[in-house]
Amino acid sequence: MKKENLILVTNDDGITAPGIRNLIEAVRPLGKVVVVAPDSPQSGKGHAITLGSPLRLNQVDIFDGIEAWTCSGTPVDCVKLARDKILGGRPDICVSGINHGANHSINIIYSGTMSAAMEAAIEGIPSVGFSFLNFDYDADFSIPRQVAREVTQKMLETTLPPHSLFNVNIPDLPAAEYKGIRLARQANAKWKEEFDERRDPNGKKYYWLTGEFSNQDFGSDTDVWALENGYTSLVPVQFDLTDYRLKEKLQNEWQFQ
Amino acid sequence: MKKENLILVTNDDGITAPGIRNLIEAVRPLGKVVVVAPDSPQSGKGHAITLGSPLRLNQVDIFDGIEAWTCSGTPVDCVKLARDKILGGRPDICVSGINHGANHSINIIYSGTMSAAMEAAIEGIPSVGFSFLNFDYDADFSIPRQVAREVTQKMLETTLPPHSLFNVNIPDLPAAEYKGIRLARQANAKWKEEFDERRDPNGKKYYWLTGEFSNQDFGSDTDVWALENGYTSLVPVQFDLTDYRLKEKLQNEWQFQ
């Protein structure tokens, strides 16, 4: 008999977010679940790690019999600490989310949800981040739960290459309009930033980051296209950032002494 | 006559670090320099942005006639604010660093230095991050300064593809042993983490992140190889994280309803 799968669950919205509770519910039939999640919201933390201060872990009992810990650091810290101090080794899979809000296209780079999953993938743990295109606290997670279970199960059943990582975004649609899961590539999109400038009671300026999403990629194989057309997008992700095409081009053009 | 180049300088070690002062010195003969850097050390902040709190900018006069600002946020925040609130548009180039310590191989993902440069590249600004393999406050920056000037000048003189980005790491070597600049790819390496477990005066545990670098890539075309063999490594970088090979493979293997 195959031993039970060990499933590490984490997120970036913090351990009390509805998204992680829904993710635990989605994957608990698939193996033994251990949760290690930030003790506070960590959205937009990207691949930050904590270098200048120490970290804390606290065990909590809020998920009905599931072993769960809060970590005082970033999502990436959670994964590192989980492996070294809680699990004492690699789990069979790491699932991150379900994020409240999109992490498609360029958003993957800013996303704590995806950075946690990427950290696990760097460690050789098959990993996936789930994000739901709905920010509401009381959003209906029925479809995201179903997607999380289906993708996690598929990953556990497949012999994947080492370091396999997926970025899954789920549209906010009524069941009747939802079309299923579609493999996609990362759309070439970005944020048009504008800072909201205000003045404090002393008259000094301060700035809030705001911005408008701008998709500049009109292919029908992108994650943005999938989401706009009723599908969940599933993007396989890797972390060799070398631009081989530019390397090739400059190999001939640039001569250094 | 071509207009003067506008050069945005930033870093992650903070505005008072010797590395940024050396970078300013390196690039000031190449155009008009504007500095926007974090007001405190931001190492390991990856691509973090500040979402939950507002940001501050303060003008400072510490670089002998160069316009300079501190920002209360992350390196990525610095670049966003520089563009929207200080420069009111795109500079001709963004240079980040000179980082105190290496950012080769997988370290690019954790690096605030490289994330600042990447943020500028996403915006369509040719960008480069420089890192020096020496952590000492009083390190000799002669070779790093020379490299930073040469690479920045080369970038300004070349018609590069949009979003061009480079990760430059400079070895800590005496001039006689230094061999020059070498184009490279990102080595497949990672950190073997171990947390140093301690107890506070109340007997509660806390953890310091420590780790050992582990290169698993023995190609002679990697950044790690270049650095170990007396060269500065120059890796062209891109930010489409799609794993096209895995996408292709799963397109046939995974069927979803």
Coordinates of C-alpha atoms in Angstrom, one line a residue:
Chain A
M1 CA 0.0 0.0 0.0
K2 CA 1.3 3.4 -0.9
K3 CA 1.9 5.6 2.1
E4 CA -0.4 8.5 2.7
N5 CA 0.5 11.8 0.8
L6 CA 1.9 14.6 3.0
I7 CA 0.4 17.9 1.8
L8 CA 1.8 21.2 3.0
V9 CA -0.7 24.1 2.8
T10 CA 0.3 27.7 2.9
N11 CA -0.9 31.1 1.6
D12 CA -0.1 34.8 1.7
D13 CA -3.4 36.2 3.0
G14 CA -2.7 34.8 6.5
I15 CA -3.9 31.8 8.4
T16 CA -7.4 33.3 9.2
A17 CA -8.3 34.0 5.5
P18 CA -11.3 32.1 4.1
G19 CA -9.2 31.1 1.1
I20 CA -6.9 28.8 3.1
R21 CA -9.8 27.2 5.0
N22 CA -11.3 26.4 1.6
L23 CA -8.1 25.0 0.3
I24 CA -7.7 22.7 3.4
E25 CA -11.2 21.5 2.8
A26 CA -10.4 20.8 -0.9
V27 CA -7.3 18.8 -0.3
R28 CA -7.9 17.0 3.0
P29 CA -9.4 13.9 1.3
L30 CA -6.1 13.5 -0.6
G31 CA -3.7 12.9 2.3
K32 CA -2.3 14.2 5.6
V33 CA -2.5 18.0 5.7
V34 CA -0.1 20.2 7.6
V35 CA -0.7 24.0 7.5
V36 CA 2.1 26.6 7.9
A37 CA 0.8 30.1 7.1
P38 CA 1.7 33.7 7.9
D39 CA 0.2 35.1 11.1
S40 CA -0.7 38.3 9.2
P41 CA -1.6 39.3 5.7
Q42 CA 1.4 39.1 3.4
S43 CA 0.0 40.1 0.0
G44 CA 2.4 41.5 -2.5
K45 CA 5.4 40.2 -0.6
G46 CA 6.9 38.5 -3.7
H47 CA 9.8 36.3 -2.9
A48 CA 10.8 38.2 0.2
I49 CA 12.6 36.4 3.0
T50 CA 13.3 37.6 6.5
L51 CA 17.0 38.3 7.0
G52 CA 17.3 41.0 9.6
S53 CA 15.1 39.6 12.4
P54 CA 14.3 36.2 13.8
L55 CA 11.1 34.2 13.1
R56 CA 8.5 32.7 15.3
L57 CA 6.3 29.6 14.9
N58 CA 3.1 29.0 16.9
Q59 CA 0.9 26.0 16.8
V60 CA -2.8 26.7 16.5
D61 CA -5.9 24.6 16.6
I62 CA -8.4 26.3 14.3
F63 CA -8.9 23.7 11.5
D64 CA -10.7 20.8 13.2
G65 CA -8.0 18.3 13.9
I66 CA -5.5 19.5 11.3
E67 CA -1.9 20.3 12.4
A68 CA -1.5 24.0 11.8
W69 CA 1.2 26.6 12.6
T70 CA 1.5 30.4 12.2
C71 CA 4.8 31.9 11.2
S72 CA 5.8 35.5 11.8
G73 CA 7.5 35.8 8.5
T74 CA 6.7 35.9 4.8
P75 CA 5.1 33.2 2.7
V76 CA 8.6 32.0 1.6
D77 CA 9.7 31.9 5.2
C78 CA 6.7 29.7 6.0
V79 CA 7.8 27.1 3.4
K80 CA 11.4 27.2 4.5
L81 CA 10.5 26.8 8.2
A82 CA 7.9 24.1 7.5
R83 CA 10.5 22.0 5.8
D84 CA 13.3 22.4 8.2
K85 CA 11.5 22.7 11.6
I86 CA 8.0 21.2 11.2
L87 CA 8.0 18.5 8.6
G88 CA 11.8 17.6 8.9
G89 CA 11.9 17.0 5.1
R90 CA 9.9 17.3 1.9
P91 CA 6.2 16.9 1.7
D92 CA 4.7 15.2 -1.3
I93 CA 3.2 18.4 -2.5
C94 CA 2.8 22.1 -1.5
V95 CA -0.4 23.9 -2.2
S96 CA -0.7 27.6 -1.7
G97 CA -3.8 29.8 -1.5
I98 CA -6.6 30.0 -2.3
N99 CA -5.6 33.7 -2.8
H100 CA -8.2 36.4 -2.6
G101 CA -7.6 38.1 -6.0
A102 CA -5.8 37.3 -9.3
N103 CA -2.2 36.2 -9.7
H104 CA -2.2 35.8 -13.5
S105 CA 0.3 37.2 -16.0
I106 CA 3.0 39.5 -14.5
N107 CA 1.2 39.4 -11.1
I108 CA 3.0 36.1 -10.4
I109 CA 6.2 38.2 -9.7
Y110 CA 4.6 40.2 -6.9
S111 CA 2.5 37.4 -5.5
G112 CA 3.3 35.9 -2.1
T113 CA 1.0 33.0 -2.9
M114 CA 3.0 32.0 -5.9
S115 CA 6.4 32.8 -4.3
A116 CA 5.6 30.3 -1.5
A117 CA 4.8 27.7 -4.1
M118 CA 7.9 28.6 -6.0
E119 CA 10.1 28.2 -2.9
A120 CA 8.7 24.7 -2.5
A121 CA 9.3 23.9 -6.2
I122 CA 12.9 25.1 -5.9
E123 CA 13.3 22.6 -3.1
G124 CA 12.0 19.9 -5.5
I125 CA 8.5 19.7 -4.1
P126 CA 5.8 19.7 -6.8
S127 CA 3.8 22.8 -6.0
V128 CA 0.8 24.9 -7.0
G129 CA -0.7 28.2 -6.2
F130 CA -4.4 28.9 -6.5
S131 CA -6.0 32.3 -6.9
F132 CA -9.6 33.3 -7.1
L133 CA -10.7 36.4 -9.0
N134 CA -12.9 37.6 -6.1
F135 CA -11.7 39.8 -3.2
D136 CA -14.8 39.4 -1.0
Y137 CA -14.5 38.0 2.4
D138 CA -17.7 36.0 1.9
A139 CA -17.0 34.9 -1.7
D140 CA -18.4 31.6 -2.9
F141 CA -15.5 29.2 -3.1
S142 CA -17.4 26.2 -4.6
I143 CA -15.7 26.3 -8.0
P144 CA -12.2 27.2 -6.5
R145 CA -12.5 24.3 -4.1
Q146 CA -13.4 21.9 -6.9
V147 CA -10.5 23.2 -9.0
A148 CA -8.0 22.9 -6.2
R149 CA -9.0 19.3 -5.5
E150 CA -8.9 18.3 -9.1
V151 CA -5.5 19.9 -9.9
T152 CA -3.9 18.6 -6.6
Q153 CA -5.2 15.1 -7.3
K154 CA -3.9 15.2 -10.9
M155 CA -0.5 16.4 -9.7
L156 CA -0.3 13.6 -7.1
E157 CA -1.2 11.0 -9.7
T158 CA 1.3 12.2 -12.3
T159 CA 5.0 11.6 -12.4
L160 CA 6.0 15.2 -12.9
P161 CA 9.5 16.6 -13.7
P162 CA 11.4 17.8 -10.6
H163 CA 10.6 21.4 -9.6
S164 CA 7.2 21.3 -11.3
L165 CA 5.1 24.4 -10.4
F166 CA 1.7 25.6 -11.5
N167 CA 0.0 29.0 -11.3
V168 CA -3.8 28.4 -11.3
N169 CA -6.3 31.3 -11.5
I170 CA -10.0 30.7 -11.2
P171 CA -12.6 33.1 -12.7
D172 CA -15.4 34.5 -10.6
L173 CA -18.4 33.0 -12.5
P174 CA -21.7 31.3 -11.8
A175 CA -21.4 27.5 -12.3
A176 CA -23.5 27.7 -15.5
E177 CA -21.0 30.0 -17.2
Y178 CA -17.9 28.3 -16.0
K179 CA -16.1 26.2 -18.7
G180 CA -13.3 24.3 -17.0
I181 CA -9.5 24.3 -16.8
R182 CA -7.2 25.4 -19.6
L183 CA -3.4 25.1 -19.9
A184 CA -2.0 28.5 -20.7
R185 CA 1.1 30.7 -20.8
Q186 CA 1.8 33.8 -18.8
A187 CA 0.3 36.8 -20.6
N188 CA 2.5 39.8 -21.4
A189 CA 0.8 42.3 -19.2
K190 CA 1.7 44.9 -16.7
W191 CA 0.4 47.5 -14.2
K192 CA 0.1 51.1 -15.1
E193 CA 0.9 52.6 -11.7
E194 CA -0.3 55.7 -10.3
F195 CA 0.2 56.8 -6.8
D196 CA -2.5 58.5 -4.9
E197 CA -0.9 61.6 -3.3
R198 CA -2.2 62.8 0.0
R199 CA -1.1 65.0 2.9
D200 CA -0.8 64.0 6.5
P201 CA -2.1 66.3 9.3
N202 CA 1.4 68.0 9.3
G203 CA 1.0 68.9 5.6
K204 CA 3.6 66.3 4.5
K205 CA 3.0 64.2 1.4
Y206 CA 2.5 60.5 1.4
Y207 CA 1.6 58.0 -1.4
W208 CA -0.7 55.1 -1.8
L209 CA 0.1 52.6 -4.6
T210 CA -2.8 52.3 -7.0
G211 CA -2.8 51.1 -10.6
E212 CA -4.6 49.8 -13.6
F213 CA -4.0 46.5 -15.2
S214 CA -2.9 46.6 -18.8
N215 CA -2.8 43.5 -21.0
Q216 CA -0.7 43.9 -24.1
D217 CA -0.9 40.3 -25.2
F218 CA -3.8 39.3 -27.5
G219 CA -2.9 35.6 -27.9
S220 CA -5.7 33.1 -27.2
D221 CA -3.2 30.8 -25.3
T222 CA -2.6 33.2 -22.4
D223 CA -3.9 33.0 -18.8
V224 CA -5.7 36.3 -19.2
W225 CA -7.5 35.1 -22.3
A226 CA -8.6 31.9 -20.5
L227 CA -10.0 33.9 -17.6
E228 CA -11.8 36.3 -19.8
N229 CA -13.4 33.4 -21.7
G230 CA -14.8 31.5 -18.8
Y231 CA -11.9 29.2 -18.0
T232 CA -9.6 28.5 -15.1
S233 CA -6.0 29.2 -16.3
L234 CA -3.3 26.7 -15.4
V235 CA 0.3 27.9 -16.2
P236 CA 3.3 25.7 -15.8
V237 CA 6.0 27.8 -14.2
Q238 CA 9.8 27.7 -14.1
F239 CA 12.5 29.8 -12.4
D240 CA 15.4 29.9 -14.8
L241 CA 15.2 33.6 -15.6
T242 CA 17.9 33.5 -18.3
D243 CA 16.9 35.3 -21.5
Y244 CA 18.6 32.8 -23.8
R245 CA 17.6 34.7 -27.0
L246 CA 19.3 37.9 -25.8
K247 CA 22.3 35.9 -24.6
E248 CA 22.7 34.4 -28.1
K249 CA 22.3 37.8 -29.8
L250 CA 24.8 39.5 -27.5
Q251 CA 27.3 36.7 -27.7
N252 CA 28.3 38.0 -31.2
E253 CA 27.6 41.7 -30.7
W254 CA 29.2 42.5 -27.3
Q255 CA 32.9 42.0 -26.9
F256 CA 34.5 42.6 -23.5
Q257 CA 38.2 42.7 -22.8
Chain B
M1 CA 23.1 66.5 -30.6
K2 CA 21.6 63.6 -28.7
K3 CA 20.0 64.7 -25.5
E4 CA 21.7 63.8 -22.2
N5 CA 20.9 60.3 -20.9
L6 CA 18.7 60.2 -17.8
I7 CA 20.0 57.5 -15.4
L8 CA 17.9 56.2 -12.5
V9 CA 20.0 54.7 -9.7
T10 CA 18.6 52.5 -6.9
N11 CA 19.6 49.6 -4.7
D12 CA 18.4 47.4 -1.9
D13 CA 21.1 48.0 0.8
G14 CA 19.7 51.5 1.4
I15 CA 20.8 55.0 0.4
T16 CA 23.8 55.1 2.8
A17 CA 25.4 51.9 1.6
P18 CA 28.9 52.3 0.1
G19 CA 27.7 50.3 -3.0
I20 CA 25.3 52.9 -4.2
R21 CA 27.8 55.7 -3.8
N22 CA 30.3 53.7 -5.9
L23 CA 27.6 53.1 -8.5
I24 CA 26.8 56.8 -8.7
E25 CA 30.4 57.6 -9.2
A26 CA 30.6 54.9 -11.9
V27 CA 27.7 56.2 -14.0
R28 CA 27.7 60.0 -13.5
P29 CA 30.0 60.6 -16.5
L30 CA 27.4 58.9 -18.7
G31 CA 24.4 61.2 -18.1
K32 CA 22.1 63.0 -15.6
V33 CA 21.8 60.9 -12.5
V34 CA 18.7 60.7 -10.2
V35 CA 18.9 58.5 -7.1
V36 CA 15.8 57.0 -5.5
A37 CA 16.7 54.4 -2.9
P38 CA 15.3 52.8 0.2
D39 CA 15.8 54.7 3.5
S40 CA 16.7 51.4 5.2
P41 CA 18.3 48.1 4.3
Q42 CA 16.0 46.0 2.1
S43 CA 18.1 42.9 1.4
G44 CA 16.1 39.8 0.5
K45 CA 12.9 41.7 -0.2
G46 CA 12.5 40.1 -3.6
H47 CA 9.8 41.6 -5.7
A48 CA 7.8 42.8 -2.6
I49 CA 5.6 45.9 -3.0
T50 CA 4.0 47.9 -0.2
L51 CA 0.2 47.5 -0.3
G52 CA -1.0 47.9 3.3
S53 CA 0.6 51.2 4.2
P54 CA 1.4 54.5 2.5
L55 CA 4.9 55.5 1.2
R56 CA 7.1 58.5 1.9
L57 CA 9.6 60.2 -0.3
N58 CA 12.3 62.5 1.2
Q59 CA 14.8 64.5 -0.8
V60 CA 18.4 64.3 0.5
D61 CA 21.6 66.0 -0.3
I62 CA 24.4 63.5 0.3
F63 CA 25.8 62.9 -3.2
D64 CA 27.6 66.1 -4.1
G65 CA 25.1 67.8 -6.4
I66 CA 23.1 64.7 -7.5
E67 CA 19.3 64.8 -7.1
A68 CA 18.6 62.0 -4.5
W69 CA 15.5 60.8 -2.7
T70 CA 14.9 58.2 0.0
C71 CA 11.8 56.1 -0.1
S72 CA 10.2 54.3 2.9
G73 CA 9.3 51.2 0.9
T74 CA 10.9 48.3 -0.9
P75 CA 13.3 48.5 -3.9
V76 CA 10.4 47.9 -6.3
D77 CA 8.4 50.7 -4.6
C78 CA 11.4 53.0 -5.2
V79 CA 11.3 52.3 -9.0
K80 CA 7.5 52.8 -9.2
L81 CA 7.6 56.0 -7.2
A82 CA 10.6 57.3 -9.1
R83 CA 8.8 56.9 -12.4
D84 CA 5.4 58.2 -11.4
K85 CA 6.3 61.0 -8.9
I86 CA 9.9 62.1 -9.4
L87 CA 10.9 61.5 -13.1
G88 CA 7.3 61.8 -14.4
G89 CA 8.2 59.2 -17.1
R90 CA 10.8 56.7 -18.1
P91 CA 14.5 57.2 -17.6
D92 CA 16.9 56.0 -20.4
I93 CA 18.3 53.3 -18.1
C94 CA 17.9 52.0 -14.5
V95 CA 21.0 50.8 -12.7
S96 CA 20.7 49.0 -9.3
G97 CA 23.3 48.3 -6.7
I98 CA 26.2 47.9 -6.3
N99 CA 24.9 45.1 -4.0
H100 CA 27.1 44.1 -1.1
G101 CA 27.0 40.3 -1.7
A102 CA 26.3 37.9 -4.5
N103 CA 23.0 37.7 -6.5
H104 CA 24.0 35.0 -9.0
S105 CA 22.0 31.8 -9.8
I106 CA 18.8 31.4 -7.8
N107 CA 19.6 34.4 -5.6
I108 CA 18.1 36.6 -8.3
I109 CA 14.7 35.6 -7.0
Y110 CA 15.3 36.8 -3.5
S111 CA 17.3 39.9 -4.4
G112 CA 15.9 43.3 -3.9
T113 CA 18.7 44.7 -6.1
M114 CA 17.6 42.6 -9.1
S115 CA 13.8 43.0 -8.4
A116 CA 14.2 46.8 -8.6
A117 CA 16.0 46.4 -11.9
M118 CA 13.3 43.9 -13.1
E119 CA 10.5 46.3 -12.2
A120 CA 12.1 49.0 -14.4
A121 CA 12.6 46.4 -17.2
I122 CA 8.9 45.4 -16.9
E123 CA 8.2 49.1 -17.5
G124 CA 10.3 49.0 -20.7
I125 CA 13.4 50.7 -19.2
P126 CA 16.7 48.9 -20.0
S127 CA 18.0 47.9 -16.7
V128 CA 20.8 46.2 -14.9
G129 CA 21.7 45.1 -11.3
F130 CA 25.3 45.0 -10.1
S131 CA 26.4 42.8 -7.2
F132 CA 29.9 42.5 -5.7
L133 CA 31.0 39.3 -3.9
N134 CA 32.2 41.1 -0.9
F135 CA 30.1 42.0 2.2
D136 CA 32.7 44.3 3.9
Y137 CA 31.7 47.9 4.5
D138 CA 35.2 49.1 3.4
A139 CA 35.5 46.7 0.4
D140 CA 37.6 47.9 -2.6
F141 CA 35.0 48.8 -5.3
S142 CA 37.6 49.7 -8.0
I143 CA 36.7 46.7 -10.2
P144 CA 33.0 46.8 -9.6
R145 CA 33.0 50.6 -10.5
Q146 CA 34.8 49.9 -13.7
V147 CA 32.4 47.0 -14.6
A148 CA 29.4 49.1 -13.8
R149 CA 30.6 52.0 -16.1
E150 CA 31.5 49.6 -18.9
V151 CA 28.2 47.7 -18.9
T152 CA 26.1 50.8 -18.5
Q153 CA 27.9 52.5 -21.3
K154 CA 27.5 49.4 -23.5
M155 CA 23.8 49.3 -22.8
L156 CA 23.3 53.0 -23.6
E157 CA 25.2 52.6 -26.9
T158 CA 23.3 49.4 -28.0
T159 CA 19.8 49.2 -29.4
L160 CA 18.5 46.6 -27.0
P161 CA 15.1 44.7 -27.3
P162 CA 12.4 46.3 -25.1
H163 CA 12.5 45.0 -21.5
S164 CA 16.2 44.1 -21.6
L165 CA 17.6 43.3 -18.2
F166 CA 21.0 42.1 -16.9
N167 CA 22.2 40.5 -13.8
V168 CA 25.9 41.3 -13.3
N169 CA 28.0 39.7 -10.5
I170 CA 31.5 40.8 -9.9
P171 CA 34.1 38.5 -8.2
D172 CA 36.2 39.7 -5.2
L173 CA 39.6 39.4 -6.7
P174 CA 42.9 41.4 -6.9
A175 CA 43.2 43.2 -10.3
A176 CA 46.0 40.8 -11.4
E177 CA 43.7 37.8 -11.1
Y178 CA 40.6 39.4 -12.6
K179 CA 39.8 38.2 -16.1
G180 CA 36.9 40.4 -17.4
I181 CA 33.2 40.1 -18.2
R182 CA 31.6 36.9 -19.5
L183 CA 28.1 36.3 -20.8
A184 CA 26.4 33.5 -18.8
R185 CA 23.2 31.7 -17.9
Q186 CA 21.7 31.4 -14.5
A187 CA 23.2 28.4 -12.7
N188 CA 20.8 25.7 -11.3
A189 CA 21.7 26.1 -7.7
K190 CA 19.8 26.6 -4.4
W191 CA 20.2 27.1 -0.7
K192 CA 20.3 24.3 1.8
E193 CA 18.4 26.1 4.6
E194 CA 18.9 25.5 8.2
F195 CA 17.4 27.6 10.9
D196 CA 19.4 28.4 14.0
E197 CA 17.0 27.7 16.8
R198 CA 17.4 29.8 20.0
R199 CA 15.3 30.6 23.1
D200 CA 14.3 34.0 24.3
P201 CA 14.5 35.1 28.0
N202 CA 11.0 33.6 28.4
G203 CA 12.1 30.2 27.2
K204 CA 10.2 30.5 23.9
K205 CA 11.8 29.4 20.7
Y206 CA 12.8 31.7 17.8
Y207 CA 14.6 31.0 14.5
W208 CA 17.3 32.7 12.5
L209 CA 17.6 31.9 8.8
T210 CA 21.0 30.5 7.9
G211 CA 22.0 28.3 5.0
E212 CA 24.6 26.9 2.7
F213 CA 24.8 27.6 -1.0
S214 CA 24.6 24.5 -3.1
N215 CA 25.5 24.5 -6.8
Q216 CA 24.1 21.5 -8.7
D217 CA 25.0 22.8 -12.2
F218 CA 28.5 22.0 -13.5
G219 CA 28.2 23.7 -16.9
S220 CA 31.0 26.1 -17.9
D221 CA 28.4 28.6 -19.3
T222 CA 26.8 29.5 -15.9
D223 CA 27.2 32.6 -13.8
V224 CA 28.6 30.5 -10.9
W225 CA 31.3 29.0 -13.2
A226 CA 32.3 32.5 -14.4
L227 CA 32.7 33.8 -10.9
E228 CA 34.7 30.8 -9.7
N229 CA 37.0 31.2 -12.7
G230 CA 37.9 34.9 -12.3
Y231 CA 35.2 36.5 -14.4
T232 CA 32.3 38.9 -13.9
S233 CA 29.1 37.1 -14.9
L234 CA 26.6 39.0 -17.1
V235 CA 23.2 37.1 -17.4
P236 CA 20.5 38.5 -19.7
V237 CA 17.2 38.1 -17.7
Q238 CA 13.6 37.8 -18.7
F239 CA 10.3 37.5 -16.7
D240 CA 8.1 35.2 -18.6
L241 CA 8.0 32.4 -16.1
T242 CA 6.0 30.0 -18.3
D243 CA 7.5 26.5 -18.4
Y244 CA 6.8 25.9 -22.1
R245 CA 8.3 22.4 -22.1
L246 CA 6.1 21.2 -19.3
K247 CA 3.1 23.0 -21.0
E248 CA 3.8 21.1 -24.2
K249 CA 4.1 17.8 -22.3
L250 CA 0.9 18.2 -20.3
Q251 CA -1.1 19.4 -23.3
N252 CA -1.4 15.8 -24.4
E253 CA -1.3 14.1 -21.0
W254 CA -3.7 16.1 -18.9
Q255 CA -7.3 16.2 -19.9
F256 CA -9.7 18.4 -18.0
Q257 CA -13.5 18.5 -18.4

